[in-house]
Amino acid sequence: MKELKDRIRKDGKVLNADILKVDSFLNHQIDVELLDHIGMEFKKRFENEKITKVLTIEASGIAIACMTARHFNVPVVFAKKARSGNIGSSVYTSVVHSFTYDRNYDITLSRQYLSSDDKVLIVDDFMANGQAMLGMIDICRQAGAEVGGIGIVIEKGFQDGGDMIRRQGYHVESLAIVDAMDPETGIQFRE
Amino acid sequence: MKELKDRIRKDGKVLNADILKVDSFLNHQIDVELLDHIGMEFKKRFENEKITKVLTIEASGIAIACMTARHFNVPVVFAKKARSGNIGSSVYTSVVHSFTYDRNYDITLSRQYLSSDDKVLIVDDFMANGQAMLGMIDICRQAGAEVGGIGIVIEKGFQDGGDMIRRQGYHVESLAIVDAMDPETGIQFRE
């Protein structure tokens, strides 16, 4: 998606070969017009799937999910990162390993909001090693829901999450795939 | 806002005199069409303010902020609930007391995304004792930004947050104010 890649080149900050900061438009300050275009692009790429719900994980995924679900006319559901006192005991739960913080955390989703009647589009801002995505796929499996597609805004193509999940047979669409990056020479996108 | 009150009556769950669960449409599963109407309503109620940014706090505020900012054509910024490793040291920070969990937590916002040039609409899903709102107002004060208005989806009118913040002179618009609730007799909205 050209508009997105141009924006990443213009406003993204490459801190080192691993960390790309896009918090001026994607995950701290949010350019809702850009996100609306991202949602339209996901609609185009998954328009043959009869999506019934858009699933994401808090917090930054929520913005993308809302601006995507609008174009499918379906609800958003978001997994929470820790069991919350008010959520009730009837939840799907999966364990996710964070390499960034070197710890495990639980993600939970109330059983009421995902079932075997659902065909799910999972969206997130980043995919690197794919651990959070595996957790969301696991929650869909527990619910008996079908994964109709996976939409990623920025995939770190130099980490193995995207390839691992494609090998499992899922339809993954990443709007920008970064193959390499460097504070000096900038970002190399996959064609 | 009649559509919202009708929806709360239909799908909200009153667990006791304090806890109203609206996670089937507002803060776990999200009805994006309803949120779009909520965003339009905030636009109508604050249309005379020259809003430059919509500020909220993660996680459930993000959905409301995005669907509101769309109608103002301005960016969203969201405060984070704990200092994150990647956010950088240059942040505004404020301490919020959670009565629900009886503990304090920090909220942070990168200094880059709020300044004295900004006129801010602060939005959130709930206001009860108003502690999170005081934290966001404090962050605006640190930034030298003007608070152009405060938009709340559901105010618990039987707690003192809304009145306390109105007494400080802020323009607060709550789309539904719950004056009392009870699992047997239901919800009493303020006229």
Coordinates of C-alpha atoms in Angstrom, one line a residue:
Chain A
M1 CA 0.0 0.0 0.0
K2 CA 1.8 3.0 -1.3
E3 CA 0.3 5.7 0.9
L4 CA 1.3 3.7 4.0
K5 CA 4.9 3.0 2.8
D6 CA 5.3 6.7 1.9
R7 CA 4.1 7.6 5.4
I8 CA 6.5 5.1 7.1
R9 CA 9.4 6.5 5.0
K10 CA 8.4 10.1 5.9
D11 CA 7.5 9.8 9.6
G12 CA 8.7 6.4 10.8
K13 CA 11.9 6.4 13.0
V14 CA 14.3 3.6 12.6
L15 CA 16.0 3.3 16.0
N16 CA 18.0 0.3 15.1
A17 CA 17.8 -2.8 12.9
D18 CA 14.9 -4.1 15.1
I19 CA 12.8 -1.1 16.3
L20 CA 10.7 1.0 13.9
K21 CA 8.7 3.7 15.7
V22 CA 5.5 4.8 14.0
D23 CA 3.9 6.3 17.0
S24 CA 3.3 9.7 15.3
F25 CA 0.6 8.2 13.1
L26 CA -0.2 4.6 14.0
N27 CA 0.0 3.6 17.7
H28 CA 0.2 6.6 20.0
Q29 CA -0.9 9.5 17.9
I30 CA -3.3 8.1 15.3
D31 CA -4.0 9.5 11.9
V32 CA -7.6 8.4 11.5
E33 CA -7.8 9.3 7.8
L34 CA -4.8 7.0 7.1
L35 CA -6.4 4.3 9.2
D36 CA -9.6 4.7 7.3
H37 CA -7.7 4.1 4.0
I38 CA -6.0 1.1 5.7
G39 CA -9.5 -0.3 6.6
M40 CA -10.7 0.2 3.0
E41 CA -7.6 -1.6 1.7
F42 CA -8.3 -4.6 4.0
K43 CA -11.9 -4.6 2.8
K44 CA -10.6 -4.8 -0.8
R45 CA -8.2 -7.6 0.0
F46 CA -10.7 -9.7 1.9
E47 CA -13.9 -8.7 0.1
N48 CA -14.6 -12.3 -1.0
E49 CA -14.7 -13.6 2.6
K50 CA -18.0 -13.4 4.5
I51 CA -16.4 -11.8 7.6
T52 CA -18.7 -11.6 10.6
K53 CA -16.2 -10.1 13.2
V54 CA -12.9 -8.2 13.3
L55 CA -10.7 -9.5 16.1
T56 CA -7.7 -7.7 17.5
I57 CA -5.7 -7.3 20.7
E58 CA -5.6 -4.2 23.0
A59 CA -4.4 -1.5 22.8
S60 CA -3.2 -0.2 19.5
G61 CA -5.0 -2.8 17.5
I62 CA -8.3 -1.4 18.5
A63 CA -8.0 1.7 16.3
I64 CA -7.2 -0.4 13.3
A65 CA -9.9 -2.8 14.0
C66 CA -12.6 -0.1 14.3
M67 CA -11.6 1.7 11.1
T68 CA -11.6 -1.7 9.3
A69 CA -14.8 -3.1 10.8
R70 CA -16.7 0.0 9.6
H71 CA -16.1 -1.1 6.0
F72 CA -17.3 -4.7 6.6
N73 CA -20.3 -3.5 8.7
V74 CA -19.5 -6.0 11.4
P75 CA -18.5 -5.6 15.1
V76 CA -15.0 -5.5 16.6
V77 CA -14.0 -7.8 19.4
F78 CA -10.7 -7.2 21.2
A79 CA -8.7 -9.6 23.3
K80 CA -7.5 -8.2 26.6
K81 CA -4.0 -8.6 27.8
A82 CA -4.7 -9.5 31.5
R83 CA -7.6 -11.1 33.2
S84 CA -9.7 -8.2 34.4
G85 CA -11.9 -8.3 37.5
N86 CA -15.1 -7.3 35.6
I87 CA -14.8 -9.6 32.6
G88 CA -16.4 -12.7 34.2
S89 CA -15.0 -16.2 34.4
S90 CA -16.4 -17.4 31.1
V91 CA -13.5 -16.5 28.8
Y92 CA -11.3 -18.0 26.2
T93 CA -7.7 -17.6 27.2
S94 CA -4.3 -18.2 25.6
V95 CA -0.7 -17.6 26.7
V96 CA 1.4 -15.3 24.6
H97 CA 5.2 -15.0 24.9
S98 CA 6.6 -11.5 24.5
F99 CA 10.1 -11.4 23.3
T100 CA 10.3 -7.7 23.8
Y101 CA 9.7 -8.0 27.5
D102 CA 10.8 -11.7 27.9
R103 CA 7.7 -12.8 29.7
N104 CA 4.4 -14.6 29.1
Y105 CA 1.1 -12.9 29.4
D106 CA -2.5 -14.1 29.1
I107 CA -4.9 -12.8 26.5
T108 CA -8.6 -13.3 27.2
L109 CA -11.8 -13.0 25.3
S110 CA -15.3 -13.4 26.6
R111 CA -16.9 -16.6 25.2
Q112 CA -20.1 -14.6 24.4
Y113 CA -18.4 -12.7 21.6
L114 CA -17.0 -15.4 19.4
S115 CA -18.6 -18.7 18.3
S116 CA -18.6 -21.3 15.5
D117 CA -20.9 -19.1 13.6
D118 CA -18.2 -16.6 13.1
K119 CA -15.7 -16.0 10.3
V120 CA -13.0 -13.7 11.7
L121 CA -10.7 -11.2 10.2
I122 CA -7.8 -10.8 12.7
V123 CA -6.0 -7.4 12.4
D124 CA -3.0 -5.9 14.2
D125 CA -0.6 -3.0 13.8
F126 CA 2.6 -5.1 13.7
M127 CA 3.6 -8.7 13.1
A128 CA 7.2 -9.7 14.0
N129 CA 7.6 -13.1 15.6
G130 CA 3.9 -13.7 15.4
Q131 CA 3.3 -14.8 19.0
A132 CA 0.3 -12.5 19.6
M133 CA -1.2 -13.7 16.3
L134 CA -0.8 -17.3 17.4
G135 CA -2.7 -16.5 20.6
M136 CA -5.6 -14.9 18.6
I137 CA -5.7 -17.8 16.2
D138 CA -5.8 -20.2 19.2
I139 CA -8.7 -18.2 20.6
C140 CA -10.6 -18.6 17.3
R141 CA -9.8 -22.3 17.4
Q142 CA -11.2 -22.6 20.9
A143 CA -14.4 -20.8 19.8
G144 CA -14.7 -23.0 16.7
A145 CA -14.6 -19.8 14.6
E146 CA -13.1 -19.8 11.2
V147 CA -10.2 -17.5 10.5
G148 CA -11.2 -15.8 7.2
G149 CA -8.0 -13.7 7.0
I150 CA -5.2 -11.9 8.8
G151 CA -4.5 -8.3 8.1
I152 CA -1.3 -6.7 9.3
V153 CA -0.3 -3.0 8.8
I154 CA 3.4 -3.5 9.1
E155 CA 5.2 -6.9 9.0
K156 CA 8.8 -7.2 10.0
G157 CA 9.7 -9.5 7.1
F158 CA 13.1 -10.2 8.7
Q159 CA 11.4 -12.0 11.6
D160 CA 9.7 -15.3 11.1
G161 CA 6.1 -14.7 12.2
G162 CA 4.6 -13.9 8.8
D163 CA 6.2 -16.9 7.1
M164 CA 5.3 -19.3 9.9
I165 CA 1.7 -18.3 9.8
R166 CA 1.5 -18.4 6.0
R167 CA 2.9 -21.9 6.2
Q168 CA 0.0 -22.9 8.4
G169 CA -2.3 -22.0 5.5
Y170 CA -3.7 -18.7 6.6
H171 CA -4.4 -15.9 4.2
V172 CA -2.1 -13.1 5.5
E173 CA -2.1 -9.6 3.9
S174 CA 0.5 -7.2 5.2
L175 CA 0.2 -3.7 3.8
A176 CA 3.9 -3.0 4.3
I177 CA 6.6 -5.6 4.7
V178 CA 9.9 -4.3 6.0
D179 CA 12.7 -6.6 4.8
A180 CA 15.5 -4.6 6.4
M181 CA 16.1 -1.3 8.1
D182 CA 19.0 0.8 9.4
P183 CA 19.1 4.2 11.0
E184 CA 21.6 5.3 8.3
T185 CA 20.3 3.8 5.1
G186 CA 16.6 3.7 5.9
I187 CA 13.9 1.1 5.2
Q188 CA 13.9 -1.6 2.6
F189 CA 10.4 -2.7 1.7
R190 CA 9.5 -6.0 0.0
E191 CA 8.2 -5.4 -3.5
Chain B
M1 CA -28.8 10.4 23.3
K2 CA -31.8 8.2 22.9
E3 CA -30.2 5.5 20.7
L4 CA -27.5 5.0 23.4
K5 CA -29.9 4.9 26.3
D6 CA -32.1 2.5 24.4
R7 CA -29.1 0.3 23.8
I8 CA -28.0 0.4 27.4
R9 CA -31.5 -0.6 28.5
K10 CA -31.6 -3.4 26.0
D11 CA -28.0 -4.9 26.3
G12 CA -26.5 -3.4 29.4
K13 CA -26.2 -5.7 32.4
V14 CA -26.7 -4.2 35.9
L15 CA -24.6 -6.5 38.2
N16 CA -25.3 -4.4 41.3
A17 CA -25.8 -0.7 42.3
D18 CA -22.2 0.1 41.1
I19 CA -21.4 -2.1 38.1
L20 CA -23.0 -1.7 34.7
K21 CA -21.6 -4.1 32.0
V22 CA -21.8 -2.8 28.5
D23 CA -19.1 -5.0 27.0
S24 CA -21.5 -6.4 24.3
F25 CA -21.4 -3.1 22.4
L26 CA -19.0 -0.6 24.0
N27 CA -15.8 -1.9 25.6
H28 CA -15.1 -5.6 24.7
Q29 CA -17.2 -6.2 21.7
I30 CA -17.7 -2.9 19.9
D31 CA -20.7 -1.8 17.7
V32 CA -18.8 0.5 15.3
E33 CA -22.0 1.9 13.9
L34 CA -23.2 3.0 17.3
L35 CA -19.8 4.4 18.0
D36 CA -20.0 6.4 14.7
H37 CA -23.3 7.9 15.9
I38 CA -21.7 8.7 19.2
G39 CA -18.9 10.4 17.4
M40 CA -21.4 12.5 15.3
E41 CA -23.2 13.4 18.5
F42 CA -19.9 14.7 20.1
K43 CA -19.2 16.6 16.9
K44 CA -22.6 18.3 17.2
R45 CA -22.2 19.1 20.9
F46 CA -18.7 20.6 20.5
E47 CA -18.9 22.0 17.0
N48 CA -18.2 25.5 18.1
E49 CA -14.8 24.5 19.6
K50 CA -11.8 24.5 17.2
I51 CA -10.7 21.1 18.3
T52 CA -7.2 20.1 17.1
K53 CA -6.8 16.7 18.9
V54 CA -9.0 14.1 20.5
L55 CA -7.3 12.7 23.7
T56 CA -8.3 9.5 25.5
I57 CA -6.8 6.7 27.6
E58 CA -6.1 3.1 26.5
A59 CA -7.7 0.7 26.0
S60 CA -11.5 1.1 25.5
G61 CA -11.3 4.9 25.0
I62 CA -9.4 4.4 21.7
A63 CA -12.4 3.1 19.8
I64 CA -14.5 6.0 20.9
A65 CA -11.7 8.5 20.2
C66 CA -11.2 7.2 16.6
M67 CA -14.9 7.2 15.7
T68 CA -15.1 10.8 17.1
A69 CA -11.9 12.2 15.6
R70 CA -13.1 11.2 12.2
H71 CA -15.9 13.7 12.4
F72 CA -13.5 16.5 13.5
N73 CA -10.8 15.6 10.9
V74 CA -8.2 15.7 13.6
P75 CA -5.7 13.0 15.0
V76 CA -6.3 10.9 18.1
V77 CA -3.7 10.7 20.9
F78 CA -4.1 8.2 23.6
A79 CA -2.4 8.2 27.0
K80 CA -0.8 4.9 28.0
K81 CA -1.4 3.3 31.4
A82 CA 2.2 2.2 32.2
R83 CA 5.5 3.5 31.1
S84 CA 6.4 1.4 28.1
G85 CA 10.0 0.6 27.1
N86 CA 9.7 1.9 23.6
I87 CA 7.9 5.2 24.4
G88 CA 11.0 7.3 25.2
S89 CA 11.8 9.4 28.2
S90 CA 10.2 12.6 26.9
V91 CA 6.7 12.1 28.3
Y92 CA 4.1 13.9 30.2
T93 CA 3.0 11.8 33.2
S94 CA 0.3 11.9 35.8
V95 CA -0.7 9.6 38.6
V96 CA -4.2 8.2 38.6
H97 CA -5.9 6.4 41.5
S98 CA -8.1 3.5 40.7
F99 CA -10.8 2.9 43.2
T100 CA -11.8 -0.3 41.4
Y101 CA -8.4 -1.9 42.0
D102 CA -7.4 0.3 45.0
R103 CA -4.0 1.3 43.6
N104 CA -2.2 4.1 41.7
Y105 CA -1.0 3.9 38.2
D106 CA 0.9 6.2 35.9
I107 CA -0.5 7.5 32.6
T108 CA 2.0 8.8 30.1
L109 CA 1.8 10.7 26.8
S110 CA 4.7 11.6 24.6
R111 CA 5.5 15.3 24.7
Q112 CA 5.7 15.4 20.9
Y113 CA 1.9 14.9 20.5
L114 CA 0.4 17.6 22.7
S115 CA 1.4 21.3 22.9
S116 CA 0.2 24.8 23.7
D117 CA -1.1 25.0 20.1
D118 CA -3.7 22.3 20.8
K119 CA -7.3 22.6 21.8
V120 CA -8.3 19.2 23.1
L121 CA -11.5 17.2 23.2
I122 CA -11.1 14.5 25.9
V123 CA -13.3 11.5 25.5
D124 CA -13.8 8.3 27.5
D125 CA -16.3 5.4 27.7
F126 CA -17.1 5.9 31.4
M127 CA -16.8 8.6 34.1
A128 CA -17.4 7.6 37.7
N129 CA -15.2 9.2 40.3
G130 CA -13.4 11.1 37.5
Q131 CA -9.8 10.2 38.5
A132 CA -8.7 9.1 35.0
M133 CA -10.2 12.3 33.7
L134 CA -8.2 14.4 36.2
G135 CA -5.1 12.7 35.0
M136 CA -5.8 13.6 31.4
I137 CA -6.7 17.2 32.3
D138 CA -3.4 17.3 34.2
I139 CA -1.5 16.2 31.1
C140 CA -3.2 18.9 29.0
R141 CA -2.2 21.4 31.7
Q142 CA 1.5 20.2 31.5
A143 CA 1.4 20.6 27.7
G144 CA -0.1 24.1 28.0
A145 CA -3.0 22.7 25.8
E146 CA -6.5 24.1 26.2
V147 CA -9.3 21.6 27.1
G148 CA -12.0 22.5 24.6
G149 CA -14.4 19.9 26.0
I150 CA -15.0 16.6 27.7
G151 CA -17.2 13.9 26.1
I152 CA -18.3 10.9 28.1
V153 CA -20.4 8.1 26.8
I154 CA -21.8 6.9 30.2
E155 CA -21.6 9.0 33.3
K156 CA -22.3 7.4 36.7
G157 CA -24.3 10.4 38.0
F158 CA -24.4 8.8 41.5
Q159 CA -20.6 9.2 41.8
D160 CA -19.0 12.6 42.1
G161 CA -16.6 12.8 39.1
G162 CA -18.9 14.6 36.7
D163 CA -20.0 17.3 39.2
M164 CA -16.5 17.8 40.5
I165 CA -15.2 18.4 36.9
R166 CA -18.1 20.6 35.9
R167 CA -17.4 22.7 39.1
Q168 CA -13.9 23.3 37.8
G169 CA -15.5 25.0 34.8
Y170 CA -15.1 22.4 32.1
H171 CA -17.7 21.8 29.4
V172 CA -18.7 18.2 30.1
E173 CA -21.2 16.4 27.8
S174 CA -22.3 12.9 28.9
L175 CA -24.5 11.1 26.4
A176 CA -26.1 9.0 29.1
I177 CA -26.1 9.8 32.8
V178 CA -27.1 7.0 35.1
D179 CA -28.6 8.4 38.3
A180 CA -29.3 5.0 39.9
M181 CA -29.4 1.3 38.9
D182 CA -30.5 -1.9 40.4
P183 CA -30.5 -5.5 39.0
E184 CA -34.3 -5.8 39.8
T185 CA -35.6 -2.4 38.8
G186 CA -33.2 -1.5 36.1
I187 CA -31.5 1.8 35.2
Q188 CA -32.7 5.3 36.0
F189 CA -31.3 7.9 33.5
R190 CA -31.1 11.6 34.3
E191 CA -33.5 13.6 32.0

